[in-house]
Each structure stands twice: as structure tokens, then as C-alpha cells.
Amino acid sequence: MTDWDVYNKNCPTRLVLDRIADKWTVLVVGALAMETKRFGQLKRELDGISQKMLTQTLRGLERDGIVHRKVYPTVPPKVEYSLTALGKTLVELVEEVRHWSEGHIDDVQTAQKRYDVVKKQSELI
């Protein structure tokens, strides 16, 4: 086994970190955590994502082995997305990030307001 180091700019683990740290990846993994879904279901559930961004995210996750894409030979084609075994290993992590975000948003917004006030005051000096 190679000693990977995400802090090394040339380490391929940086690419994985970029993928799993992306907000749309986090939301897609969360949305697929409990069940297989079609593209339209994901689009409706992930409020604010464009069709292009959802397509790009799903393709990247499929390429990385996190999402499985199943095409049914119907007219029009039916396509379903689900998490692979590898993708399922991210569910707990994604849920923790979601819970942290929802549980600490008030603190973050308070800190942002405080920072903005101090920043504005320092610019006046």
C-alpha cells in the first residue's frame, strides 16, 4: 500500500477530497442514502441544482465508483441512480456534516455578523 498524503499537492487523494467535499456531492449522497432514485426525483429533491450540475455530479460520482447508474431498455429510457457499496461508506460522514450544519447555523450566522461589523469598523479607521 502506498502512503497517501492529502496535504501533498500532487497526491491523487486531493481529487477524491475535492469530489466528496463538494456540496452537491454531499447532497446527492444524502438523497440516495435510503433509496434508489431517478434523475427527476433527485432534481426535485435537491432544490437549487441545475440539470447540468446534477448531470456533472452524477457522472463524476459514477466515475469514482460512488454511484451506480442503471439504464432500463424502455422508450423513453428509464435511468436510476443508487449508491454503490463504496458510496454507502460515505453516508454516515455526510449525515454528520448535515447534522453539524443544521445544528450550528445560528452560531455561524452570529459569527458572520460579528465579523462583518468588525470588518466594516476597521475599514472606517
mmCIF file of N, CA and C in Angstrom:
data_model
loop_
_atom_site.group_PDB
_atom_site.id
_atom_site.type_symbol
_atom_site.label_atom_id
_atom_site.label_comp_id
_atom_site.label_asym_id
_atom_site.label_seq_id
_atom_site.Cartn_x
_atom_site.Cartn_y
_atom_site.Cartn_z
ATOM 1 N N MET A 1 0.838 -1.190 0.000
ATOM 2 C CA MET A 1 0.000 0.000 0.000
ATOM 3 C C MET A 1 0.880 1.251 0.000
ATOM 4 N N THR A 2 0.505 2.206 -0.796
ATOM 5 C CA THR A 2 1.213 3.477 -0.874
ATOM 6 C C THR A 2 0.781 4.365 0.277
ATOM 7 N N ASP A 3 1.700 5.159 0.773
ATOM 8 C CA ASP A 3 1.363 6.132 1.808
ATOM 9 C C ASP A 3 0.810 7.378 1.133
ATOM 10 N N TRP A 4 -0.492 7.519 1.156
ATOM 11 C CA TRP A 4 -1.139 8.683 0.559
ATOM 12 C C TRP A 4 -1.090 9.842 1.533
ATOM 13 N N ASP A 5 -1.029 11.043 1.006
ATOM 14 C CA ASP A 5 -0.956 12.240 1.845
ATOM 15 C C ASP A 5 -1.773 13.352 1.197
ATOM 16 N N VAL A 6 -2.965 13.567 1.707
ATOM 17 C CA VAL A 6 -3.868 14.565 1.140
ATOM 18 C C VAL A 6 -3.295 15.981 1.219
ATOM 19 N N TYR A 7 -2.326 16.196 2.097
ATOM 20 C CA TYR A 7 -1.711 17.519 2.209
ATOM 21 C C TYR A 7 -0.653 17.770 1.137
ATOM 22 N N ASN A 8 -0.271 16.728 0.417
ATOM 23 C CA ASN A 8 0.681 16.850 -0.679
ATOM 24 C C ASN A 8 -0.092 17.238 -1.938
ATOM 25 N N LYS A 9 0.281 18.333 -2.564
ATOM 26 C CA LYS A 9 -0.473 18.841 -3.712
ATOM 27 C C LYS A 9 -0.502 17.877 -4.889
ATOM 28 N N ASN A 10 0.427 16.965 -4.971
ATOM 29 C CA ASN A 10 0.477 16.016 -6.075
ATOM 30 C C ASN A 10 -0.206 14.682 -5.777
ATOM 31 N N CYS A 11 -0.734 14.547 -4.598
ATOM 32 C CA CYS A 11 -1.355 13.286 -4.194
ATOM 33 C C CYS A 11 -2.751 13.159 -4.817
ATOM 34 N N PRO A 12 -3.052 12.018 -5.436
ATOM 35 C CA PRO A 12 -4.367 11.844 -6.060
ATOM 36 C C PRO A 12 -5.532 11.852 -5.063
ATOM 37 N N THR A 13 -5.241 11.728 -3.789
ATOM 38 C CA THR A 13 -6.325 11.802 -2.806
ATOM 39 C C THR A 13 -6.969 13.188 -2.796
ATOM 40 N N ARG A 14 -6.250 14.191 -3.290
ATOM 41 C CA ARG A 14 -6.823 15.536 -3.397
ATOM 42 C C ARG A 14 -8.041 15.544 -4.312
ATOM 43 N N LEU A 15 -7.991 14.734 -5.368
ATOM 44 C CA LEU A 15 -9.126 14.653 -6.290
ATOM 45 C C LEU A 15 -10.347 14.061 -5.594
ATOM 46 N N VAL A 16 -10.118 13.060 -4.771
ATOM 47 C CA VAL A 16 -11.216 12.450 -4.015
ATOM 48 C C VAL A 16 -11.762 13.453 -3.010
ATOM 49 N N LEU A 17 -10.874 14.155 -2.342
ATOM 50 C CA LEU A 17 -11.309 15.167 -1.377
ATOM 51 C C LEU A 17 -12.140 16.247 -2.054
ATOM 52 N N ASP A 18 -11.699 16.692 -3.222
ATOM 53 C CA ASP A 18 -12.468 17.684 -3.976
ATOM 54 C C ASP A 18 -13.868 17.170 -4.278
ATOM 55 N N ARG A 19 -13.961 15.901 -4.663
ATOM 56 C CA ARG A 19 -15.260 15.326 -5.008
ATOM 57 C C ARG A 19 -16.169 15.228 -3.785
ATOM 58 N N ILE A 20 -15.679 14.633 -2.712
ATOM 59 C CA ILE A 20 -16.579 14.389 -1.578
ATOM 60 C C ILE A 20 -16.833 15.633 -0.739
ATOM 61 N N ALA A 21 -16.006 16.661 -0.896
ATOM 62 C CA ALA A 21 -16.228 17.901 -0.155
ATOM 63 C C ALA A 21 -17.163 18.855 -0.892
ATOM 64 N N ASP A 22 -17.532 18.516 -2.103
ATOM 65 C CA ASP A 22 -18.423 19.348 -2.911
ATOM 66 C C ASP A 22 -19.841 19.307 -2.340
ATOM 67 N N LYS A 23 -20.493 20.459 -2.268
ATOM 68 C CA LYS A 23 -21.834 20.495 -1.668
ATOM 69 C C LYS A 23 -22.830 19.627 -2.414
ATOM 70 N N TRP A 24 -22.732 19.581 -3.737
ATOM 71 C CA TRP A 24 -23.702 18.779 -4.484
ATOM 72 C C TRP A 24 -23.459 17.292 -4.261
ATOM 73 N N THR A 25 -22.206 16.904 -4.129
ATOM 74 C CA THR A 25 -21.908 15.500 -3.813
ATOM 75 C C THR A 25 -22.507 15.123 -2.474
ATOM 76 N N VAL A 26 -22.316 15.965 -1.486
ATOM 77 C CA VAL A 26 -22.866 15.702 -0.157
ATOM 78 C C VAL A 26 -24.380 15.534 -0.235
ATOM 79 N N LEU A 27 -25.032 16.405 -0.992
ATOM 80 C CA LEU A 27 -26.489 16.340 -1.091
ATOM 81 C C LEU A 27 -26.965 15.131 -1.902
ATOM 82 N N VAL A 28 -26.264 14.783 -2.963
ATOM 83 C CA VAL A 28 -26.627 13.613 -3.761
ATOM 84 C C VAL A 28 -26.470 12.343 -2.929
ATOM 85 N N VAL A 29 -25.354 12.209 -2.235
ATOM 86 C CA VAL A 29 -25.142 11.029 -1.399
ATOM 87 C C VAL A 29 -26.227 10.949 -0.330
ATOM 88 N N GLY A 30 -26.543 12.054 0.282
ATOM 89 C CA GLY A 30 -27.613 12.071 1.283
ATOM 90 C C GLY A 30 -28.960 11.683 0.701
ATOM 91 N N ALA A 31 -29.246 12.179 -0.493
ATOM 92 C CA ALA A 31 -30.527 11.877 -1.142
ATOM 93 C C ALA A 31 -30.636 10.413 -1.543
ATOM 94 N N LEU A 32 -29.513 9.796 -1.876
ATOM 95 C CA LEU A 32 -29.527 8.394 -2.293
ATOM 96 C C LEU A 32 -29.283 7.424 -1.125
ATOM 97 N N ALA A 33 -29.106 7.950 0.066
ATOM 98 C CA ALA A 33 -28.756 7.111 1.215
ATOM 99 C C ALA A 33 -29.804 6.046 1.515
ATOM 100 N N MET A 34 -31.063 6.360 1.326
ATOM 101 C CA MET A 34 -32.118 5.424 1.714
ATOM 102 C C MET A 34 -32.716 4.654 0.553
ATOM 103 N N GLU A 35 -32.634 5.216 -0.654
ATOM 104 C CA GLU A 35 -33.279 4.527 -1.771
ATOM 105 C C GLU A 35 -32.721 4.965 -3.112
ATOM 106 N N THR A 36 -32.952 4.110 -4.097
ATOM 107 C CA THR A 36 -32.620 4.391 -5.482
ATOM 108 C C THR A 36 -33.580 5.458 -6.001
ATOM 109 N N LYS A 37 -33.061 6.353 -6.832
ATOM 110 C CA LYS A 37 -33.906 7.431 -7.355
ATOM 111 C C LYS A 37 -33.614 7.676 -8.824
ATOM 112 N N ARG A 38 -34.606 8.215 -9.485
ATOM 113 C CA ARG A 38 -34.446 8.635 -10.871
ATOM 114 C C ARG A 38 -33.934 10.073 -10.892
ATOM 115 N N PHE A 39 -33.440 10.483 -12.059
ATOM 116 C CA PHE A 39 -32.865 11.808 -12.222
ATOM 117 C C PHE A 39 -33.852 12.895 -11.790
ATOM 118 N N GLY A 40 -35.088 12.800 -12.281
ATOM 119 C CA GLY A 40 -36.098 13.808 -11.953
ATOM 120 C C GLY A 40 -36.374 13.905 -10.468
ATOM 121 N N GLN A 41 -36.375 12.762 -9.788
ATOM 122 C CA GLN A 41 -36.571 12.768 -8.335
ATOM 123 C C GLN A 41 -35.444 13.526 -7.648
ATOM 124 N N LEU A 42 -34.215 13.240 -8.070
ATOM 125 C CA LEU A 42 -33.074 13.936 -7.485
ATOM 126 C C LEU A 42 -33.137 15.430 -7.768
ATOM 127 N N LYS A 43 -33.484 15.789 -8.970
ATOM 128 C CA LYS A 43 -33.566 17.210 -9.362
ATOM 129 C C LYS A 43 -34.575 17.946 -8.485
ATOM 130 N N ARG A 44 -35.726 17.315 -8.245
ATOM 131 C CA ARG A 44 -36.758 17.949 -7.399
ATOM 132 C C ARG A 44 -36.308 18.036 -5.940
ATOM 133 N N GLU A 45 -35.645 17.003 -5.474
ATOM 134 C CA GLU A 45 -35.247 16.947 -4.065
ATOM 135 C C GLU A 45 -34.090 17.898 -3.746
ATOM 136 N N LEU A 46 -33.183 18.089 -4.696
ATOM 137 C CA LEU A 46 -32.016 18.935 -4.474
ATOM 138 C C LEU A 46 -32.314 20.349 -4.958
ATOM 139 N N ASP A 47 -33.075 21.036 -4.188
ATOM 140 C CA ASP A 47 -33.528 22.380 -4.522
ATOM 141 C C ASP A 47 -32.349 23.288 -4.877
ATOM 142 N N GLY A 48 -32.410 23.876 -6.065
ATOM 143 C CA GLY A 48 -31.378 24.824 -6.486
ATOM 144 C C GLY A 48 -30.331 24.257 -7.423
ATOM 145 N N ILE A 49 -30.300 22.955 -7.618
ATOM 146 C CA ILE A 49 -29.298 22.376 -8.517
ATOM 147 C C ILE A 49 -29.804 22.453 -9.952
ATOM 148 N N SER A 50 -28.925 22.822 -10.858
ATOM 149 C CA SER A 50 -29.301 22.866 -12.265
ATOM 150 C C SER A 50 -29.199 21.458 -12.853
ATOM 151 N N GLN A 51 -29.854 21.267 -13.972
ATOM 152 C CA GLN A 51 -29.789 19.975 -14.647
ATOM 153 C C GLN A 51 -28.345 19.654 -15.025
ATOM 154 N N LYS A 52 -27.628 20.660 -15.520
ATOM 155 C CA LYS A 52 -26.233 20.470 -15.917
ATOM 156 C C LYS A 52 -25.372 20.064 -14.728
ATOM 157 N N MET A 53 -25.542 20.726 -13.595
ATOM 158 C CA MET A 53 -24.726 20.423 -12.418
ATOM 159 C C MET A 53 -25.061 19.042 -11.861
ATOM 160 N N LEU A 54 -26.335 18.682 -11.869
ATOM 161 C CA LEU A 54 -26.715 17.353 -11.391
ATOM 162 C C LEU A 54 -26.110 16.284 -12.295
ATOM 163 N N THR A 55 -26.173 16.498 -13.597
ATOM 164 C CA THR A 55 -25.582 15.554 -14.549
ATOM 165 C C THR A 55 -24.085 15.416 -14.308
ATOM 166 N N GLN A 56 -23.384 16.536 -14.161
ATOM 167 C CA GLN A 56 -21.938 16.510 -13.924
ATOM 168 C C GLN A 56 -21.599 15.801 -12.618
ATOM 169 N N THR A 57 -22.358 16.090 -11.591
ATOM 170 C CA THR A 57 -22.115 15.479 -10.281
ATOM 171 C C THR A 57 -22.327 13.978 -10.341
ATOM 172 N N LEU A 58 -23.436 13.555 -10.941
ATOM 173 C CA LEU A 58 -23.715 12.124 -11.045
ATOM 174 C C LEU A 58 -22.660 11.407 -11.884
ATOM 175 N N ARG A 59 -22.228 12.009 -12.973
ATOM 176 C CA ARG A 59 -21.190 11.387 -13.817
ATOM 177 C C ARG A 59 -19.881 11.243 -13.049
ATOM 178 N N GLY A 60 -19.510 12.278 -12.334
ATOM 179 C CA GLY A 60 -18.279 12.213 -11.543
ATOM 180 C C GLY A 60 -18.355 11.148 -10.468
ATOM 181 N N LEU A 61 -19.494 11.075 -9.795
ATOM 182 C CA LEU A 61 -19.671 10.072 -8.743
ATOM 183 C C LEU A 61 -19.708 8.667 -9.323
ATOM 184 N N GLU A 62 -20.278 8.535 -10.504
ATOM 185 C CA GLU A 62 -20.282 7.234 -11.172
ATOM 186 C C GLU A 62 -18.847 6.840 -11.544
ATOM 187 N N ARG A 63 -18.110 7.779 -12.089
ATOM 188 C CA ARG A 63 -16.717 7.516 -12.468
ATOM 189 C C ARG A 63 -15.880 7.113 -11.265
ATOM 190 N N ASP A 64 -16.142 7.728 -10.115
ATOM 191 C CA ASP A 64 -15.384 7.445 -8.896
ATOM 192 C C ASP A 64 -15.863 6.186 -8.175
ATOM 193 N N GLY A 65 -16.897 5.541 -8.703
ATOM 194 C CA GLY A 65 -17.385 4.309 -8.088
ATOM 195 C C GLY A 65 -18.283 4.517 -6.888
ATOM 196 N N ILE A 66 -18.823 5.713 -6.745
ATOM 197 C CA ILE A 66 -19.671 6.044 -5.596
ATOM 198 C C ILE A 66 -21.144 5.862 -5.926
ATOM 199 N N VAL A 67 -21.515 6.114 -7.169
ATOM 200 C CA VAL A 67 -22.902 5.996 -7.626
ATOM 201 C C VAL A 67 -22.965 4.974 -8.760
ATOM 202 N N HIS A 68 -24.031 4.191 -8.740
ATOM 203 C CA HIS A 68 -24.301 3.241 -9.820
ATOM 204 C C HIS A 68 -25.455 3.792 -10.659
ATOM 205 N N ARG A 69 -25.284 3.760 -11.963
ATOM 206 C CA ARG A 69 -26.311 4.228 -12.906
ATOM 207 C C ARG A 69 -26.842 3.008 -13.643
ATOM 208 N N LYS A 70 -28.144 2.794 -13.535
ATOM 209 C CA LYS A 70 -28.763 1.657 -14.209
ATOM 210 C C LYS A 70 -29.760 2.169 -15.244
ATOM 211 N N VAL A 71 -29.555 1.747 -16.500
ATOM 212 C CA VAL A 71 -30.419 2.161 -17.601
ATOM 213 C C VAL A 71 -31.303 0.973 -17.979
ATOM 214 N N TYR A 72 -32.611 1.213 -18.029
ATOM 215 C CA TYR A 72 -33.563 0.182 -18.437
ATOM 216 C C TYR A 72 -33.886 0.389 -19.916
ATOM 217 N N PRO A 73 -33.934 -0.696 -20.681
ATOM 218 C CA PRO A 73 -34.183 -0.588 -22.129
ATOM 219 C C PRO A 73 -35.657 -0.358 -22.451
ATOM 220 N N THR A 74 -36.131 0.816 -22.102
ATOM 221 C CA THR A 74 -37.513 1.190 -22.382
ATOM 222 C C THR A 74 -37.512 2.425 -23.250
ATOM 223 N N VAL A 75 -38.676 2.794 -23.758
ATOM 224 C CA VAL A 75 -38.805 4.021 -24.544
ATOM 225 C C VAL A 75 -39.822 4.904 -23.836
ATOM 226 N N PRO A 76 -39.417 6.062 -23.347
ATOM 227 C CA PRO A 76 -38.034 6.550 -23.263
ATOM 228 C C PRO A 76 -37.244 5.745 -22.229
ATOM 229 N N PRO A 77 -35.913 5.805 -22.290
ATOM 230 C CA PRO A 77 -35.098 5.046 -21.340
ATOM 231 C C PRO A 77 -35.364 5.472 -19.898
ATOM 232 N N LYS A 78 -35.425 4.505 -19.033
ATOM 233 C CA LYS A 78 -35.570 4.771 -17.597
ATOM 234 C C LYS A 78 -34.186 4.601 -16.976
ATOM 235 N N VAL A 79 -33.754 5.612 -16.231
ATOM 236 C CA VAL A 79 -32.431 5.582 -15.607
ATOM 237 C C VAL A 79 -32.599 5.778 -14.108
ATOM 238 N N GLU A 80 -31.951 4.913 -13.346
ATOM 239 C CA GLU A 80 -31.992 5.011 -11.890
ATOM 240 C C GLU A 80 -30.573 5.124 -11.340
ATOM 241 N N TYR A 81 -30.471 5.826 -10.217
ATOM 242 C CA TYR A 81 -29.191 6.031 -9.557
ATOM 243 C C TYR A 81 -29.275 5.490 -8.139
ATOM 244 N N SER A 82 -28.208 4.841 -7.722
ATOM 245 C CA SER A 82 -28.124 4.315 -6.358
ATOM 246 C C SER A 82 -26.673 4.398 -5.903
ATOM 247 N N LEU A 83 -26.484 4.281 -4.605
ATOM 248 C CA LEU A 83 -25.128 4.271 -4.072
ATOM 249 C C LEU A 83 -24.533 2.880 -4.220
ATOM 250 N N THR A 84 -23.256 2.834 -4.542
ATOM 251 C CA THR A 84 -22.527 1.575 -4.559
ATOM 252 C C THR A 84 -22.134 1.244 -3.113
ATOM 253 N N ALA A 85 -21.510 0.100 -2.921
ATOM 254 C CA ALA A 85 -21.008 -0.244 -1.586
ATOM 255 C C ALA A 85 -20.023 0.821 -1.107
ATOM 256 N N LEU A 86 -19.174 1.297 -2.018
ATOM 257 C CA LEU A 86 -18.235 2.363 -1.669
ATOM 258 C C LEU A 86 -18.982 3.641 -1.306
ATOM 259 N N GLY A 87 -19.991 3.980 -2.083
ATOM 260 C CA GLY A 87 -20.784 5.176 -1.811
ATOM 261 C C GLY A 87 -21.472 5.122 -0.460
ATOM 262 N N LYS A 88 -21.917 3.934 -0.087
ATOM 263 C CA LYS A 88 -22.599 3.777 1.215
ATOM 264 C C LYS A 88 -21.671 4.048 2.386
ATOM 265 N N THR A 89 -20.364 3.921 2.176
ATOM 266 C CA THR A 89 -19.425 4.227 3.259
ATOM 267 C C THR A 89 -19.376 5.722 3.559
ATOM 268 N N LEU A 90 -19.910 6.545 2.668
ATOM 269 C CA LEU A 90 -19.936 7.996 2.881
ATOM 270 C C LEU A 90 -21.176 8.482 3.619
ATOM 271 N N VAL A 91 -22.203 7.651 3.707
ATOM 272 C CA VAL A 91 -23.489 8.091 4.248
ATOM 273 C C VAL A 91 -23.363 8.630 5.669
ATOM 274 N N GLU A 92 -22.702 7.914 6.543
ATOM 275 C CA GLU A 92 -22.577 8.361 7.932
ATOM 276 C C GLU A 92 -21.832 9.693 8.014
ATOM 277 N N LEU A 93 -20.768 9.818 7.235
ATOM 278 C CA LEU A 93 -19.993 11.059 7.201
ATOM 279 C C LEU A 93 -20.849 12.228 6.718
ATOM 280 N N VAL A 94 -21.594 12.009 5.651
ATOM 281 C CA VAL A 94 -22.459 13.049 5.085
ATOM 282 C C VAL A 94 -23.549 13.441 6.083
ATOM 283 N N GLU A 95 -24.107 12.465 6.752
ATOM 284 C CA GLU A 95 -25.140 12.754 7.753
ATOM 285 C C GLU A 95 -24.566 13.583 8.904
ATOM 286 N N GLU A 96 -23.350 13.281 9.318
ATOM 287 C CA GLU A 96 -22.710 14.057 10.380
ATOM 288 C C GLU A 96 -22.502 15.510 9.945
ATOM 289 N N VAL A 97 -22.067 15.711 8.711
ATOM 290 C CA VAL A 97 -21.870 17.069 8.198
ATOM 291 C C VAL A 97 -23.206 17.805 8.139
ATOM 292 N N ARG A 98 -24.256 17.113 7.664
ATOM 293 C CA ARG A 98 -25.576 17.726 7.601
ATOM 294 C C ARG A 98 -26.067 18.117 8.993
ATOM 295 N N HIS A 99 -25.949 17.205 9.952
ATOM 296 C CA HIS A 99 -26.391 17.490 11.316
ATOM 297 C C HIS A 99 -25.599 18.656 11.917
ATOM 298 N N TRP A 100 -24.286 18.658 11.667
ATOM 299 C CA TRP A 100 -23.475 19.749 12.185
ATOM 300 C C TRP A 100 -23.932 21.075 11.581
ATOM 301 N N SER A 101 -24.139 21.090 10.275
ATOM 302 C CA SER A 101 -24.559 22.317 9.584
ATOM 303 C C SER A 101 -25.878 22.831 10.127
ATOM 304 N N GLU A 102 -26.847 21.930 10.251
ATOM 305 C CA GLU A 102 -28.165 22.337 10.747
ATOM 306 C C GLU A 102 -28.123 22.723 12.227
ATOM 307 N N GLY A 103 -27.256 22.064 12.989
ATOM 308 C CA GLY A 103 -27.171 22.344 14.420
ATOM 309 C C GLY A 103 -26.372 23.578 14.782
ATOM 310 N N HIS A 104 -25.544 24.047 13.865
ATOM 311 C CA HIS A 104 -24.664 25.170 14.176
ATOM 312 C C HIS A 104 -24.879 26.397 13.291
ATOM 313 N N ILE A 105 -25.905 26.390 12.466
ATOM 314 C CA ILE A 105 -26.108 27.516 11.551
ATOM 315 C C ILE A 105 -26.325 28.831 12.301
ATOM 316 N N ASP A 106 -27.015 28.782 13.438
ATOM 317 C CA ASP A 106 -27.222 30.020 14.208
ATOM 318 C C ASP A 106 -25.883 30.584 14.683
ATOM 319 N N ASP A 107 -24.997 29.708 15.157
ATOM 320 C CA ASP A 107 -23.676 30.154 15.621
ATOM 321 C C ASP A 107 -22.861 30.732 14.464
ATOM 322 N N VAL A 108 -22.925 30.086 13.319
ATOM 323 C CA VAL A 108 -22.176 30.556 12.149
ATOM 324 C C VAL A 108 -22.693 31.922 11.705
ATOM 325 N N GLN A 109 -24.001 32.070 11.633
ATOM 326 C CA GLN A 109 -24.561 33.357 11.207
ATOM 327 C C GLN A 109 -24.229 34.463 12.200
ATOM 328 N N THR A 110 -24.235 34.154 13.484
ATOM 329 C CA THR A 110 -23.862 35.142 14.501
ATOM 330 C C THR A 110 -22.403 35.556 14.314
ATOM 331 N N ALA A 111 -21.525 34.585 14.097
ATOM 332 C CA ALA A 111 -20.108 34.880 13.883
ATOM 333 C C ALA A 111 -19.903 35.716 12.623
ATOM 334 N N GLN A 112 -20.647 35.409 11.562
ATOM 335 C CA GLN A 112 -20.533 36.173 10.318
ATOM 336 C C GLN A 112 -20.941 37.624 10.533
ATOM 337 N N LYS A 113 -22.037 37.834 11.241
ATOM 338 C CA LYS A 113 -22.496 39.210 11.512
ATOM 339 C C LYS A 113 -21.473 39.965 12.345
ATOM 340 N N ARG A 114 -20.933 39.310 13.364
ATOM 341 C CA ARG A 114 -19.923 39.937 14.216
ATOM 342 C C ARG A 114 -18.695 40.303 13.393
ATOM 343 N N TYR A 115 -18.237 39.386 12.555
ATOM 344 C CA TYR A 115 -17.081 39.621 11.698
ATOM 345 C C TYR A 115 -17.339 40.806 10.764
ATOM 346 N N ASP A 116 -18.506 40.824 10.139
ATOM 347 C CA ASP A 116 -18.837 41.891 9.196
ATOM 348 C C ASP A 116 -18.850 43.253 9.871
ATOM 349 N N VAL A 117 -19.347 43.329 11.101
ATOM 350 C CA VAL A 117 -19.377 44.598 11.837
ATOM 351 C C VAL A 117 -17.950 45.052 12.137
ATOM 352 N N VAL A 118 -17.127 44.152 12.636
ATOM 353 C CA VAL A 118 -15.740 44.486 12.970
ATOM 354 C C VAL A 118 -14.979 44.881 11.704
ATOM 355 N N LYS A 119 -15.181 44.160 10.639
ATOM 356 C CA LYS A 119 -14.501 44.439 9.365
ATOM 357 C C LYS A 119 -14.891 45.830 8.853
ATOM 358 N N LYS A 120 -16.189 46.121 8.914
ATOM 359 C CA LYS A 120 -16.671 47.419 8.453
ATOM 360 C C LYS A 120 -16.087 48.559 9.307
ATOM 361 N N GLN A 121 -16.044 48.335 10.632
ATOM 362 C CA GLN A 121 -15.478 49.356 11.534
ATOM 363 C C GLN A 121 -13.995 49.571 11.252
ATOM 364 N N SER A 122 -13.265 48.505 10.966
ATOM 365 C CA SER A 122 -11.819 48.646 10.712
ATOM 366 C C SER A 122 -11.564 49.361 9.381
ATOM 367 N N GLU A 123 -12.460 49.242 8.446
ATOM 368 C CA GLU A 123 -12.307 49.932 7.165
ATOM 369 C C GLU A 123 -12.561 51.420 7.296
ATOM 370 N N LEU A 124 -13.320 51.809 8.310
ATOM 371 C CA LEU A 124 -13.620 53.221 8.537
ATOM 372 C C LEU A 124 -12.461 53.944 9.209
ATOM 373 N N ILE A 125 -11.567 53.179 9.788
ATOM 374 C CA ILE A 125 -10.437 53.788 10.520
ATOM 375 C C ILE A 125 -9.325 54.164 9.577
#
